[in-house]
Amino acid sequence: MGIDLYSVKMRASRKENGEERHISGAEKIVEQDRLQGICARLLERAIHHSKGEADFVNIKVERIKAGDVILRDALPVTVCEVETAEEGQRKLRDLLEQSGIHNGEEILQYMKGTWEMRGAMLLDVDTMQRLEPDRKRGVRATYMDMAGKGDDRSHKNHFQEALVLATKVASHKNIIGEICISDDPDYVTGYFASKEMGYVRITRLKELGCPDGGRIFLFRGEAGEADDCIRYLEHQKMLVRI
Ligand code: WAQ
Ligand code: MG
């Protein structure tokens, strides 16, 4: 081994009434020969997005050591077909219940507060404390990608990127689940993911055209364990075999 890899992070936003509004973001880990192509495609994605046009794009490239990257198999995937967003939401509550989380209703209310965030909420499901150091931004899981040659189309593969993220997030011992609804107005499939349940796609969690969405990482553990969890989410480098 010993080959160098590069982490590429993209985020795009727009100023509206003096406030920076998040439009899109992405994380990749690539070898040098794919670096230019990936940057071009992420830039393309950043400026042409269904959430609107960006006026600020940040693409950050960092060399990382291949030896620091851990390899994981993706969570097993299942699909739950539902007809309506309400049925999807009910399914989410059932999955939370089956995961030993009995205040699902209350937790789902928190999804309403996620839509402007660049990252995810990190919620202690027992105390209902939010654990993000910056609540407006949230915690971003970064430094991950799918293993292998990757998918070099410019358009976003929602499913693959989400499966990578969910696999990394669920692998931490204090994360007992994740809820995700895309904030892309034209993407209504979301998921629940955990070590026990795997990655459960729910085919409709919101109405088409709705710009709301977000993520909640569900934490269970001692208060003192939150820092380690955040450090893992933000810094542990991981490639996921899909
Ligand atoms: N870390 C933490 N939170 C994130 C991250 C990240 N790396 N990326 C996005 N988020 C949060 C942020 O608040 C976004 O607004 C929200 O999640 C939604 O992000 O199987 O496309 O990238 O087909 O719009 C699910 C795929 C797609 C389901 C989810 O999310 C399927 C999606 P988006
Ligand atoms: Mg989005």
Tab-separated table of C-alpha atoms and ligand atoms in Angstrom:
chain	number	residue	atom	x	y	z
A	1	MET	CA	0.000	0.000	0.000
A	2	GLY	CA	1.433	3.343	1.000
A	3	ILE	CA	-0.371	5.126	-1.862
A	4	ASP	CA	-1.660	8.559	-1.097
A	5	LEU	CA	-5.336	9.239	-1.129
A	6	TYR	CA	-7.136	12.548	-1.197
A	7	SER	CA	-10.127	13.661	0.771
A	8	VAL	CA	-12.373	16.034	-1.167
A	9	LYS	CA	-15.131	17.946	0.599
A	10	MET	CA	-17.611	20.200	-1.129
A	11	ARG	CA	-20.169	22.567	0.333
A	12	ALA	CA	-22.312	25.098	-1.449
A	13	SER	CA	-24.484	27.833	-0.041
A	14	ARG	CA	-26.305	31.041	-0.860
A	15	LYS	CA	-26.771	34.243	1.092
A	16	GLU	CA	-30.413	35.064	1.672
A	17	ASN	CA	-31.400	38.050	3.791
A	18	GLY	CA	-27.906	38.115	5.231
A	19	GLU	CA	-28.080	34.453	6.272
A	20	GLU	CA	-25.973	31.706	4.718
A	21	ARG	CA	-28.294	28.976	3.440
A	22	HIS	CA	-26.897	25.481	2.924
A	23	ILE	CA	-27.551	24.082	-0.573
A	24	SER	CA	-25.472	20.940	-0.871
A	25	GLY	CA	-22.415	19.126	0.391
A	26	ALA	CA	-20.422	15.990	-0.405
A	27	GLU	CA	-17.445	13.952	0.776
A	28	LYS	CA	-15.146	11.804	-1.349
A	29	ILE	CA	-11.923	9.862	-0.914
A	30	VAL	CA	-10.062	9.254	-4.182
A	31	GLU	CA	-6.689	8.380	-5.649
A	32	GLN	CA	-4.746	11.130	-7.368
A	33	ASP	CA	-5.758	10.115	-10.904
A	34	ARG	CA	-9.450	10.774	-10.121
A	35	LEU	CA	-8.926	13.992	-8.230
A	36	GLN	CA	-9.454	16.533	-11.031
A	37	GLY	CA	-12.479	14.752	-12.403
A	38	ILE	CA	-14.121	14.554	-8.976
A	39	CYS	CA	-13.531	18.248	-8.279
A	40	ALA	CA	-15.074	19.190	-11.623
A	41	ARG	CA	-18.120	17.017	-10.989
A	42	LEU	CA	-18.652	18.289	-7.458
A	43	LEU	CA	-18.446	21.863	-8.731
A	44	GLU	CA	-21.031	21.057	-11.385
A	45	ARG	CA	-23.283	19.536	-8.737
A	46	ALA	CA	-22.799	22.527	-6.433
A	47	ILE	CA	-23.915	25.114	-8.936
A	48	HIS	CA	-26.790	23.224	-10.509
A	49	HIS	CA	-28.884	22.025	-7.619
A	50	SER	CA	-32.623	21.585	-7.174
A	51	LYS	CA	-32.391	23.732	-4.018
A	52	GLY	CA	-31.304	26.665	-6.167
A	53	GLU	CA	-28.177	28.389	-7.352
A	54	ALA	CA	-25.163	28.688	-5.071
A	55	ASP	CA	-23.231	31.916	-4.661
A	56	PHE	CA	-20.506	30.300	-2.549
A	57	VAL	CA	-18.778	26.989	-3.205
A	58	ASN	CA	-15.969	25.563	-1.108
A	59	ILE	CA	-13.998	22.564	-2.393
A	60	LYS	CA	-11.387	21.377	0.057
A	61	VAL	CA	-8.726	18.883	-0.989
A	62	GLU	CA	-6.460	17.223	1.575
A	63	ARG	CA	-3.929	14.463	1.156
A	64	ILE	CA	-4.535	11.642	3.611
A	65	LYS	CA	-2.617	8.474	4.443
A	66	ALA	CA	-4.073	5.259	3.060
A	67	GLY	CA	-3.039	3.598	6.333
A	68	ASP	CA	-5.409	5.828	8.296
A	69	VAL	CA	-8.434	4.669	6.324
A	70	ILE	CA	-10.492	1.793	7.697
A	71	LEU	CA	-12.541	-0.483	5.459
A	72	ARG	CA	-16.066	-1.608	6.348
A	73	ASP	CA	-18.826	-3.586	4.664
A	74	ALA	CA	-21.986	-1.619	4.028
A	75	LEU	CA	-24.998	-2.212	6.248
A	76	PRO	CA	-27.457	-4.716	4.753
A	77	VAL	CA	-30.185	-2.934	2.798
A	78	THR	CA	-33.926	-3.540	2.845
A	79	VAL	CA	-36.725	-1.587	1.195
A	80	CYS	CA	-40.020	-0.653	2.756
A	81	GLU	CA	-42.546	0.407	0.122
A	82	VAL	CA	-45.115	2.917	1.328
A	83	GLU	CA	-47.826	4.862	-0.494
A	84	THR	CA	-47.848	8.098	1.491
A	85	ALA	CA	-45.566	10.252	3.613
A	86	GLU	CA	-47.781	9.562	6.667
A	87	GLU	CA	-47.366	5.826	6.211
A	88	GLY	CA	-43.600	6.381	5.910
A	89	GLN	CA	-43.534	8.380	9.124
A	90	ARG	CA	-45.494	5.614	10.886
A	91	LYS	CA	-42.930	3.097	9.674
A	92	LEU	CA	-40.163	5.270	11.137
A	93	ARG	CA	-41.904	5.233	14.521
A	94	ASP	CA	-42.189	1.432	14.364
A	95	LEU	CA	-38.493	1.105	13.569
A	96	LEU	CA	-37.574	3.361	16.487
A	97	GLU	CA	-39.788	1.300	18.778
A	98	GLN	CA	-38.187	-1.953	17.559
A	99	SER	CA	-34.808	-0.379	18.290
A	100	GLY	CA	-35.677	0.162	21.933
A	101	ILE	CA	-36.419	3.875	21.501
A	102	HIS	CA	-39.831	4.493	23.017
A	103	ASN	CA	-40.170	8.248	22.548
A	104	GLY	CA	-40.177	8.090	18.740
A	105	GLU	CA	-43.030	10.554	18.404
A	106	GLU	CA	-41.111	13.196	20.336
A	107	ILE	CA	-37.902	12.484	18.400
A	108	LEU	CA	-39.634	12.852	15.038
A	109	GLN	CA	-40.785	16.325	16.099
A	110	TYR	CA	-37.107	17.308	16.143
A	111	MET	CA	-36.898	16.677	12.373
A	112	LYS	CA	-38.762	19.968	11.951
A	113	GLY	CA	-35.708	21.792	13.298
A	114	THR	CA	-33.127	20.205	10.975
A	115	TRP	CA	-33.943	21.664	7.589
A	116	GLU	CA	-31.537	24.628	7.568
A	117	MET	CA	-28.627	22.644	8.969
A	118	ARG	CA	-25.489	21.708	7.071
A	119	GLY	CA	-24.901	18.713	9.336
A	120	ALA	CA	-26.999	16.447	11.521
A	121	MET	CA	-28.495	16.732	14.972
A	122	LEU	CA	-26.826	14.506	17.535
A	123	LEU	CA	-29.590	13.720	19.964
A	124	ASP	CA	-29.311	11.908	23.284
A	125	VAL	CA	-32.493	9.811	23.113
A	126	ASP	CA	-32.717	9.373	26.881
A	127	THR	CA	-32.170	12.952	28.054
A	128	MET	CA	-33.387	14.567	24.779
A	129	GLN	CA	-30.321	16.825	24.929
A	130	ARG	CA	-28.825	17.980	21.654
A	131	LEU	CA	-25.094	17.293	21.726
A	132	GLU	CA	-23.813	19.303	18.732
A	133	PRO	CA	-21.284	21.984	19.723
A	134	ASP	CA	-22.820	24.265	17.054
A	135	ARG	CA	-26.567	23.701	16.801
A	136	LYS	CA	-27.083	25.812	13.739
A	137	ARG	CA	-24.515	23.841	11.742
A	138	GLY	CA	-24.912	20.406	13.325
A	139	VAL	CA	-22.323	17.619	13.186
A	140	ARG	CA	-21.090	16.536	9.766
A	141	ALA	CA	-19.922	12.982	9.178
A	142	THR	CA	-16.925	13.365	6.884
A	143	TYR	CA	-13.901	11.539	5.431
A	144	MET	CA	-15.811	8.652	3.914
A	145	ASP	CA	-16.590	7.240	0.486
A	146	MET	CA	-17.422	3.989	-1.216
A	147	ALA	CA	-14.479	1.645	-1.750
A	148	GLY	CA	-13.331	0.758	-5.249
A	149	LYS	CA	-13.466	2.726	-8.446
A	150	GLY	CA	-16.435	4.782	-7.386
A	151	ASP	CA	-19.258	6.252	-9.353
A	152	ASP	CA	-17.928	9.103	-11.444
A	153	ARG	CA	-21.148	10.481	-12.846
A	154	SER	CA	-21.702	14.092	-11.925
A	155	HIS	CA	-25.215	13.567	-10.784
A	156	LYS	CA	-25.588	12.535	-7.209
A	157	ASN	CA	-26.379	8.933	-6.357
A	158	HIS	CA	-28.467	9.603	-3.251
A	159	PHE	CA	-28.692	5.965	-2.271
A	160	GLN	CA	-24.989	5.109	-2.489
A	161	GLU	CA	-23.828	8.244	-0.709
A	162	ALA	CA	-26.397	7.771	2.032
A	163	LEU	CA	-25.481	4.106	2.504
A	164	VAL	CA	-21.825	5.078	2.940
A	165	LEU	CA	-22.692	7.754	5.480
A	166	ALA	CA	-25.147	5.534	7.357
A	167	THR	CA	-22.618	2.693	7.565
A	168	LYS	CA	-19.981	4.953	9.043
A	169	VAL	CA	-22.379	6.597	11.486
A	170	ALA	CA	-23.988	3.343	12.671
A	171	SER	CA	-20.577	1.816	13.400
A	172	HIS	CA	-19.981	3.977	16.447
A	173	LYS	CA	-20.858	2.194	19.694
A	174	ASN	CA	-22.958	5.095	21.033
A	175	ILE	CA	-25.061	5.544	17.893
A	176	ILE	CA	-28.210	3.448	18.134
A	177	GLY	CA	-29.875	4.714	14.989
A	178	GLU	CA	-30.137	7.380	12.330
A	179	ILE	CA	-33.143	9.025	10.710
A	180	CYS	CA	-32.720	10.716	7.325
A	181	ILE	CA	-34.959	12.635	4.968
A	182	SER	CA	-33.333	14.337	1.979
A	183	ASP	CA	-33.663	18.106	1.784
A	184	ASP	CA	-33.660	17.832	-2.024
A	185	PRO	CA	-37.183	18.817	-3.144
A	186	ASP	CA	-37.280	16.092	-5.809
A	187	TYR	CA	-36.125	13.199	-3.587
A	188	VAL	CA	-38.708	11.676	-1.254
A	189	THR	CA	-37.091	8.376	-0.256
A	190	GLY	CA	-35.477	8.422	3.184
A	191	TYR	CA	-34.226	5.824	5.614
A	192	PHE	CA	-33.703	4.550	9.116
A	193	ALA	CA	-30.349	2.882	9.786
A	194	SER	CA	-28.743	1.082	12.711
A	195	LYS	CA	-26.381	-1.794	13.477
A	196	GLU	CA	-29.315	-4.065	14.324
A	197	MET	CA	-31.866	-3.084	11.664
A	198	GLY	CA	-29.406	-2.329	8.842
A	199	TYR	CA	-30.272	0.320	6.254
A	200	VAL	CA	-34.047	0.456	5.804
A	201	ARG	CA	-35.117	2.533	2.805
A	202	ILE	CA	-38.575	4.035	3.147
A	203	THR	CA	-39.863	5.023	-0.265
A	204	ARG	CA	-41.777	8.127	0.803
A	205	LEU	CA	-41.132	10.291	3.829
A	206	LYS	CA	-42.239	13.658	2.481
A	207	GLU	CA	-44.230	15.237	-0.332
A	208	LEU	CA	-42.615	15.885	-3.713
A	209	GLY	CA	-41.389	19.481	-3.999
A	210	CYS	CA	-40.907	19.888	-0.254
A	211	PRO	CA	-37.483	21.401	0.578
A	212	ASP	CA	-37.474	20.182	4.187
A	213	GLY	CA	-35.284	17.346	5.337
A	214	GLY	CA	-32.410	16.548	7.595
A	215	ARG	CA	-30.696	13.956	9.698
A	216	ILE	CA	-30.743	12.949	13.339
A	217	PHE	CA	-28.015	10.723	14.784
A	218	LEU	CA	-29.455	8.984	17.831
A	219	PHE	CA	-27.021	8.775	20.744
A	220	ARG	CA	-27.213	6.587	23.818
A	221	GLY	CA	-24.483	6.612	26.435
A	222	GLU	CA	-22.698	8.624	29.093
A	223	ALA	CA	-22.420	12.371	28.573
A	224	GLY	CA	-18.635	11.985	28.628
A	225	GLU	CA	-18.764	9.735	25.552
A	226	ALA	CA	-20.199	12.402	23.263
A	227	ASP	CA	-16.840	14.000	22.462
A	228	ASP	CA	-15.375	10.726	21.268
A	229	CYS	CA	-18.473	10.108	19.162
A	230	ILE	CA	-18.226	13.534	17.495
A	231	ARG	CA	-14.520	13.049	16.869
A	232	TYR	CA	-15.253	9.696	15.210
A	233	LEU	CA	-18.032	11.115	13.029
A	234	GLU	CA	-15.984	14.088	11.898
A	235	HIS	CA	-12.508	12.606	11.576
A	236	GLN	CA	-12.359	8.815	11.271
A	237	LYS	CA	-11.471	8.020	7.654
A	238	MET	CA	-13.485	5.182	6.141
A	239	LEU	CA	-14.099	3.415	2.853
A	240	VAL	CA	-17.283	1.384	2.624
A	241	ARG	CA	-17.617	-1.734	0.482
A	242	ILE	CA	-20.994	-1.623	-1.233
B	1	WAQ	N1	-23.144	14.602	7.900
B	1	WAQ	C1	-24.195	14.956	8.652
B	1	WAQ	N2	-25.357	15.411	8.151
B	1	WAQ	C2	-25.441	15.517	6.823
B	1	WAQ	C3	-24.372	15.168	5.961
B	1	WAQ	C4	-23.174	14.695	6.564
B	1	WAQ	N3	-22.127	14.348	5.825
B	1	WAQ	N4	-24.766	15.398	4.693
B	1	WAQ	C5	-26.019	15.865	4.761
B	1	WAQ	N5	-26.437	15.953	6.040
B	1	WAQ	C6	-27.733	16.426	6.534
B	1	WAQ	C7	-27.949	17.882	6.187
B	1	WAQ	O1	-28.718	18.480	7.207
B	1	WAQ	C8	-28.755	17.818	4.925
B	1	WAQ	O2	-29.557	18.943	4.774
B	1	WAQ	C9	-29.595	16.542	5.162
B	1	WAQ	O3	-28.760	15.697	5.919
B	1	WAQ	C10	-30.001	15.861	3.905
B	1	WAQ	O4	-28.850	15.650	3.103
B	1	WAQ	O5	-31.889	4.981	0.048
B	1	WAQ	O6	-29.810	13.083	-0.199
B	1	WAQ	O7	-27.572	15.023	1.116
B	1	WAQ	O8	-32.542	6.268	-1.597
B	1	WAQ	O9	-29.952	15.947	0.876
B	1	WAQ	C11	-31.332	9.368	1.220
B	1	WAQ	C12	-31.286	8.231	0.266
B	1	WAQ	C13	-30.740	10.581	0.569
B	1	WAQ	C14	-32.327	7.238	0.582
B	1	WAQ	C15	-30.460	11.594	1.584
B	1	WAQ	O10	-29.547	13.703	1.940
B	1	WAQ	C16	-32.254	6.080	-0.398
B	1	WAQ	C17	-29.914	12.844	1.000
B	1	WAQ	P1	-28.956	15.158	1.653
B	2	MG	MG	-29.518	17.733	-0.046
